[in-house]
CSV table of C-alpha atoms in Angstrom, one decimal:
chain,number,residue,atom,x,y,z
A,1,UNK,CA,37.7,-15.3,-7.0
A,2,UNK,CA,36.8,-14.2,-3.5
A,3,UNK,CA,33.7,-15.7,-2.1
A,4,UNK,CA,32.0,-15.3,1.2
A,5,UNK,CA,30.7,-18.4,3.1
A,6,UNK,CA,27.2,-19.2,1.7
A,7,UNK,CA,27.0,-16.3,-0.7
A,8,UNK,CA,29.0,-16.3,-4.0
A,9,UNK,CA,30.7,-12.9,-4.7
A,10,UNK,CA,29.2,-12.8,-8.2
A,11,UNK,CA,25.9,-14.4,-7.5
A,12,UNK,CA,22.6,-12.8,-8.4
A,13,UNK,CA,21.7,-13.0,-4.7
A,14,UNK,CA,24.6,-10.8,-3.8
A,15,UNK,CA,23.7,-8.4,-6.5
A,16,UNK,CA,20.2,-8.2,-5.2
A,17,UNK,CA,21.4,-7.7,-1.6
A,18,UNK,CA,23.8,-4.9,-2.6
A,19,UNK,CA,21.2,-3.2,-4.8
A,20,UNK,CA,18.3,-3.2,-2.4
A,21,UNK,CA,19.4,-4.0,1.1
A,22,UNK,CA,22.9,-2.9,2.0
A,23,UNK,CA,26.2,-1.3,0.7
A,24,UNK,CA,29.3,-3.4,0.0
A,25,UNK,CA,30.9,-2.6,3.4
A,26,UNK,CA,27.9,-4.0,5.3
A,27,UNK,CA,27.9,-7.1,3.1
A,28,UNK,CA,31.5,-7.7,4.1
A,29,UNK,CA,30.7,-7.2,7.8
A,30,UNK,CA,27.8,-9.7,7.7
A,31,UNK,CA,28.9,-12.4,5.2
A,32,UNK,CA,32.7,-12.2,5.2
A,33,UNK,CA,33.5,-11.2,8.8
A,34,UNK,CA,30.3,-12.7,10.2
A,35,UNK,CA,29.8,-9.6,12.3
A,36,UNK,CA,26.0,-9.5,12.5
A,37,UNK,CA,25.9,-7.1,15.4
A,38,UNK,CA,27.3,-4.0,13.6
A,39,UNK,CA,24.7,-1.5,14.6
A,40,UNK,CA,25.1,1.1,11.8
A,41,UNK,CA,24.7,-1.6,9.2
A,42,UNK,CA,21.8,-3.1,11.0
A,43,UNK,CA,20.0,0.2,10.9
A,44,UNK,CA,20.8,0.5,7.1
A,45,UNK,CA,19.4,-2.9,6.4
A,46,UNK,CA,16.3,-2.4,8.5
A,47,UNK,CA,15.6,1.0,6.9
A,48,UNK,CA,16.1,-0.4,3.3
A,49,UNK,CA,14.0,-3.5,4.1
A,50,UNK,CA,11.2,-1.4,5.4
A,51,UNK,CA,11.4,0.9,2.4
A,52,UNK,CA,11.3,-2.1,0.0
A,53,UNK,CA,8.4,-3.6,1.9
A,54,UNK,CA,6.4,-0.3,1.6
A,55,UNK,CA,7.0,-0.2,-2.1
A,56,UNK,CA,6.0,-3.8,-2.7
A,57,UNK,CA,3.1,-3.8,-0.3
A,58,UNK,CA,1.7,-0.6,-1.8
A,59,UNK,CA,2.1,-1.9,-5.3
A,60,UNK,CA,0.4,-5.2,-4.6
A,61,UNK,CA,-2.1,-4.3,-1.9
A,62,UNK,CA,-5.1,-3.8,-4.3
A,63,UNK,CA,-4.5,-6.9,-6.5
A,64,UNK,CA,-5.9,-9.4,-4.1
A,65,UNK,CA,-9.0,-7.2,-3.7
A,66,UNK,CA,-9.5,-7.0,-7.4
A,67,UNK,CA,-9.1,-10.7,-7.8
A,68,UNK,CA,-11.6,-11.4,-5.0
A,69,UNK,CA,-14.2,-9.1,-6.5
A,70,UNK,CA,-13.8,-10.5,-10.0
A,71,UNK,CA,-13.7,-14.2,-8.8
A,72,UNK,CA,-16.8,-13.8,-6.6
A,73,UNK,CA,-18.6,-11.5,-9.1
A,74,UNK,CA,-19.7,-9.3,-6.2
A,75,UNK,CA,-18.6,-6.2,-4.3
A,76,UNK,CA,-20.9,-6.7,-1.3
A,77,UNK,CA,-19.7,-5.1,1.9
A,78,UNK,CA,-17.3,-2.7,0.1
A,79,UNK,CA,-18.0,1.0,0.6
A,80,UNK,CA,-18.0,3.1,-2.6
A,81,UNK,CA,-17.2,6.2,-0.5
A,82,UNK,CA,-14.2,4.5,1.0
A,83,UNK,CA,-13.0,3.3,-2.5
A,84,UNK,CA,-13.3,6.9,-3.9
A,85,UNK,CA,-11.4,8.4,-0.9
A,86,UNK,CA,-8.7,5.8,-1.4
A,87,UNK,CA,-8.5,6.7,-5.1
A,88,UNK,CA,-8.2,10.4,-4.2
A,89,UNK,CA,-5.4,9.6,-1.7
A,90,UNK,CA,-3.4,8.0,-4.5
A,91,UNK,CA,-4.2,10.7,-7.1
A,92,UNK,CA,-2.7,13.5,-5.1
A,93,UNK,CA,0.9,12.3,-5.3
A,94,UNK,CA,0.3,11.3,-9.0
A,95,UNK,CA,-0.9,14.8,-9.9
A,96,UNK,CA,2.0,16.3,-8.0
A,97,UNK,CA,4.5,14.3,-10.0
A,98,UNK,CA,2.9,15.2,-13.3
A,99,UNK,CA,2.7,18.9,-12.4
A,100,UNK,CA,6.4,18.9,-11.5
A,101,UNK,CA,7.3,17.2,-14.8
A,102,UNK,CA,9.0,14.3,-13.0
A,103,UNK,CA,10.2,11.5,-15.2
A,104,UNK,CA,8.0,8.4,-15.7
A,105,UNK,CA,10.3,6.3,-13.5
A,106,UNK,CA,9.4,8.6,-10.6
A,107,UNK,CA,5.6,8.1,-10.8
A,108,UNK,CA,5.0,4.9,-12.7
A,109,UNK,CA,4.4,3.0,-9.4
A,110,UNK,CA,1.8,5.6,-8.5
A,111,UNK,CA,0.1,5.3,-11.9
A,112,UNK,CA,-0.1,1.5,-11.4
A,113,UNK,CA,-1.6,1.9,-8.0
A,114,UNK,CA,-4.1,4.5,-9.3
A,115,UNK,CA,-5.2,2.1,-12.0
A,116,UNK,CA,-5.9,-0.6,-9.5
A,117,UNK,CA,-7.8,1.8,-7.2
A,118,UNK,CA,-9.9,3.1,-10.2
A,119,UNK,CA,-10.6,-0.5,-11.2
A,120,UNK,CA,-11.9,-1.3,-7.8
A,121,UNK,CA,-14.3,1.8,-8.0
A,122,UNK,CA,-15.5,0.6,-11.4
A,123,UNK,CA,-16.1,-2.9,-10.2
A,124,UNK,CA,-18.1,-1.7,-7.2
A,125,UNK,CA,-20.4,0.2,-9.6
A,126,UNK,CA,-20.4,-2.6,-12.2
A,127,UNK,CA,-21.5,-5.3,-9.8
A,128,UNK,CA,-24.3,-3.0,-8.5
A,129,UNK,CA,-25.8,-2.6,-11.9
A,130,UNK,CA,-24.3,0.8,-12.6
A,131,UNK,CA,-21.8,-0.1,-15.3
A,132,UNK,CA,-22.3,3.1,-17.3
A,133,UNK,CA,-21.7,5.2,-14.3
A,134,UNK,CA,-18.5,3.2,-13.7
A,135,UNK,CA,-17.3,3.9,-17.2
A,136,UNK,CA,-18.0,7.6,-16.9
A,137,UNK,CA,-16.2,7.6,-13.6
A,138,UNK,CA,-13.1,6.2,-15.3
A,139,UNK,CA,-13.3,8.7,-18.2
A,140,UNK,CA,-13.8,11.7,-15.9
A,141,UNK,CA,-11.1,10.6,-13.5
A,142,UNK,CA,-8.5,10.1,-16.2
A,143,UNK,CA,-9.4,13.5,-17.8
A,144,UNK,CA,-9.2,15.3,-14.4
A,145,UNK,CA,-5.8,13.8,-13.5
A,146,UNK,CA,-4.4,14.7,-16.9
A,147,UNK,CA,-5.8,18.2,-16.8
A,148,UNK,CA,-4.6,18.9,-13.2
A,149,UNK,CA,-1.2,17.4,-14.0
A,150,UNK,CA,-0.8,19.4,-17.2
A,151,UNK,CA,-2.3,22.7,-16.3
A,152,UNK,CA,-2.8,22.8,-12.5
A,153,UNK,CA,-0.6,25.1,-10.4
A,154,UNK,CA,2.2,23.7,-8.3
A,155,UNK,CA,0.5,25.0,-5.1
A,156,UNK,CA,-2.7,23.1,-6.1
A,157,UNK,CA,-0.7,19.9,-6.7
A,158,UNK,CA,1.1,20.3,-3.4
A,159,UNK,CA,-2.3,20.8,-1.6
A,160,UNK,CA,-3.6,17.6,-3.2
A,161,UNK,CA,-0.5,15.6,-2.1
A,162,UNK,CA,-0.6,17.0,1.4
A,163,UNK,CA,-4.3,16.0,1.8
A,164,UNK,CA,-3.7,12.5,0.6
A,165,UNK,CA,-2.9,11.0,4.1
A,166,UNK,CA,-6.2,12.6,5.4
A,167,UNK,CA,-8.1,11.0,2.6
A,168,UNK,CA,-6.5,7.7,3.3
A,169,UNK,CA,-7.4,7.9,6.9
A,170,UNK,CA,-11.0,8.8,6.0
A,171,UNK,CA,-11.2,5.9,3.6
A,172,UNK,CA,-10.2,3.4,6.3
A,173,UNK,CA,-12.6,5.0,8.8
A,174,UNK,CA,-15.5,4.8,6.3
A,175,UNK,CA,-14.9,1.1,5.5
A,176,UNK,CA,-14.5,0.3,9.2
A,177,UNK,CA,-17.8,2.0,9.9
A,178,UNK,CA,-19.5,0.1,7.1
A,179,UNK,CA,-18.2,-3.2,8.5
A,180,UNK,CA,-19.3,-2.3,12.0
A,181,UNK,CA,-22.8,-1.3,10.9
A,182,UNK,CA,-23.4,-4.3,8.7
A,183,UNK,CA,-21.7,-6.8,11.1
A,184,UNK,CA,-19.6,-8.3,8.2
A,185,UNK,CA,-16.8,-7.4,5.9
A,186,UNK,CA,-18.4,-8.9,2.7
A,187,UNK,CA,-15.9,-9.2,-0.1
A,188,UNK,CA,-13.2,-7.2,1.6
A,189,UNK,CA,-9.9,-9.1,1.0
A,190,UNK,CA,-8.0,-10.3,4.1
A,191,UNK,CA,-4.8,-10.3,2.1
A,192,UNK,CA,-5.2,-6.7,0.9
A,193,UNK,CA,-6.0,-5.6,4.4
A,194,UNK,CA,-3.0,-7.4,5.8
A,195,UNK,CA,-0.7,-5.8,3.3
A,196,UNK,CA,-2.1,-2.4,4.0
A,197,UNK,CA,-1.7,-3.0,7.7
A,198,UNK,CA,1.9,-4.1,7.4
A,199,UNK,CA,2.7,-1.1,5.2
A,200,UNK,CA,1.1,1.4,7.6
A,201,UNK,CA,3.3,0.1,10.4
A,202,UNK,CA,6.3,0.4,8.2
A,203,UNK,CA,5.4,4.0,7.4
A,204,UNK,CA,5.4,4.8,11.1
A,205,UNK,CA,9.0,3.6,11.3
A,206,UNK,CA,10.0,5.7,8.2
A,207,UNK,CA,8.3,8.7,9.7
A,208,UNK,CA,10.2,8.4,12.9
A,209,UNK,CA,13.5,7.8,11.2
A,210,UNK,CA,13.1,10.8,9.0
A,211,UNK,CA,12.2,12.9,12.0
A,212,UNK,CA,9.0,14.3,10.5
A,213,UNK,CA,6.6,16.7,12.2
A,214,UNK,CA,4.3,15.7,15.1
A,215,UNK,CA,1.2,15.9,12.8
A,216,UNK,CA,2.9,13.6,10.3
A,217,UNK,CA,3.6,11.1,13.1
A,218,UNK,CA,0.1,11.4,14.4
A,219,UNK,CA,-1.4,10.9,10.9
A,220,UNK,CA,0.6,7.7,10.3
A,221,UNK,CA,-0.2,6.3,13.8
A,222,UNK,CA,-3.9,7.0,13.2
A,223,UNK,CA,-3.8,5.3,9.8
A,224,UNK,CA,-2.1,2.3,11.3
A,225,UNK,CA,-4.7,2.1,14.1
A,226,UNK,CA,-7.5,2.1,11.6
A,227,UNK,CA,-5.7,-0.6,9.5
A,228,UNK,CA,-5.5,-2.6,12.7
A,229,UNK,CA,-9.2,-2.2,13.2
A,230,UNK,CA,-9.9,-3.3,9.7
A,231,UNK,CA,-7.7,-6.4,10.1
A,232,UNK,CA,-9.4,-7.2,13.4
A,233,UNK,CA,-12.8,-6.9,11.7
A,234,UNK,CA,-11.8,-9.2,8.8
A,235,UNK,CA,-10.5,-11.8,11.2
A,236,UNK,CA,-13.5,-11.6,13.5
A,237,UNK,CA,-16.3,-11.4,11.0
A,238,UNK,CA,-14.7,-13.9,8.8
A,239,UNK,CA,-14.5,-16.4,11.7
A,240,UNK,CA,-18.1,-15.7,12.5
A,241,UNK,CA,-19.2,-16.4,8.9
A,242,UNK,CA,-17.2,-19.5,8.8
A,243,UNK,CA,-18.8,-20.8,12.0
A,244,UNK,CA,-22.3,-20.0,10.6
A,245,UNK,CA,-21.5,-21.9,7.4
A,246,UNK,CA,-20.3,-24.9,9.3
A,247,UNK,CA,-23.4,-24.9,11.5
A,248,UNK,CA,-25.7,-24.8,8.5
A,249,UNK,CA,-23.9,-27.7,6.8
A,250,UNK,CA,-24.4,-29.8,9.9
């Protein structure tokens, strides 16, 4: 049985690498011939790695935020307007997939992300004493998505999807403005912000590789810039709060 140095030919590791990171030929270049400078294969690996990171980062980005809110029992510092805009930015692609009758495998990740975003919106209302409004929001949101996905026109679904990036940019700008005006980030999760920031940088790479339009490049760059601002705010204000807490304890 042929094996490559350090990676068994039939190992689960090799199966994972071939499935998600590179084709068989590149695997042979890297792990059989030890040719790690093969430029075409390096581009393939980089592209697939970035794509995998975008998927995983997007799927997991809201989970740390949900855990932080529920663990602290508070949503202080989080902007409801920002959360609603973020929910809209996710809903556009979801409605588009439903309207085009794509199989579940094509939009199950978007559904999972939408559930997380809707949960964040509900918790923001719940911990501000507006639980009934939060439940109504979930019911209305679910009904609107189903109705638009089932009976909405393709042009409407395409418009919603196209405007998603603008809603995402607006969401980040609103939260950054809230942080600046209050001088703190409250319960904003540093892990979530970090994942979103890394994902936004990866999207710039994908946009350039796919040779998108200038406006698409600009939108992704602006989104990444705002993600950087949010990350800087979390690090700065978090350090300030930590310093104050230490001073009080002394």
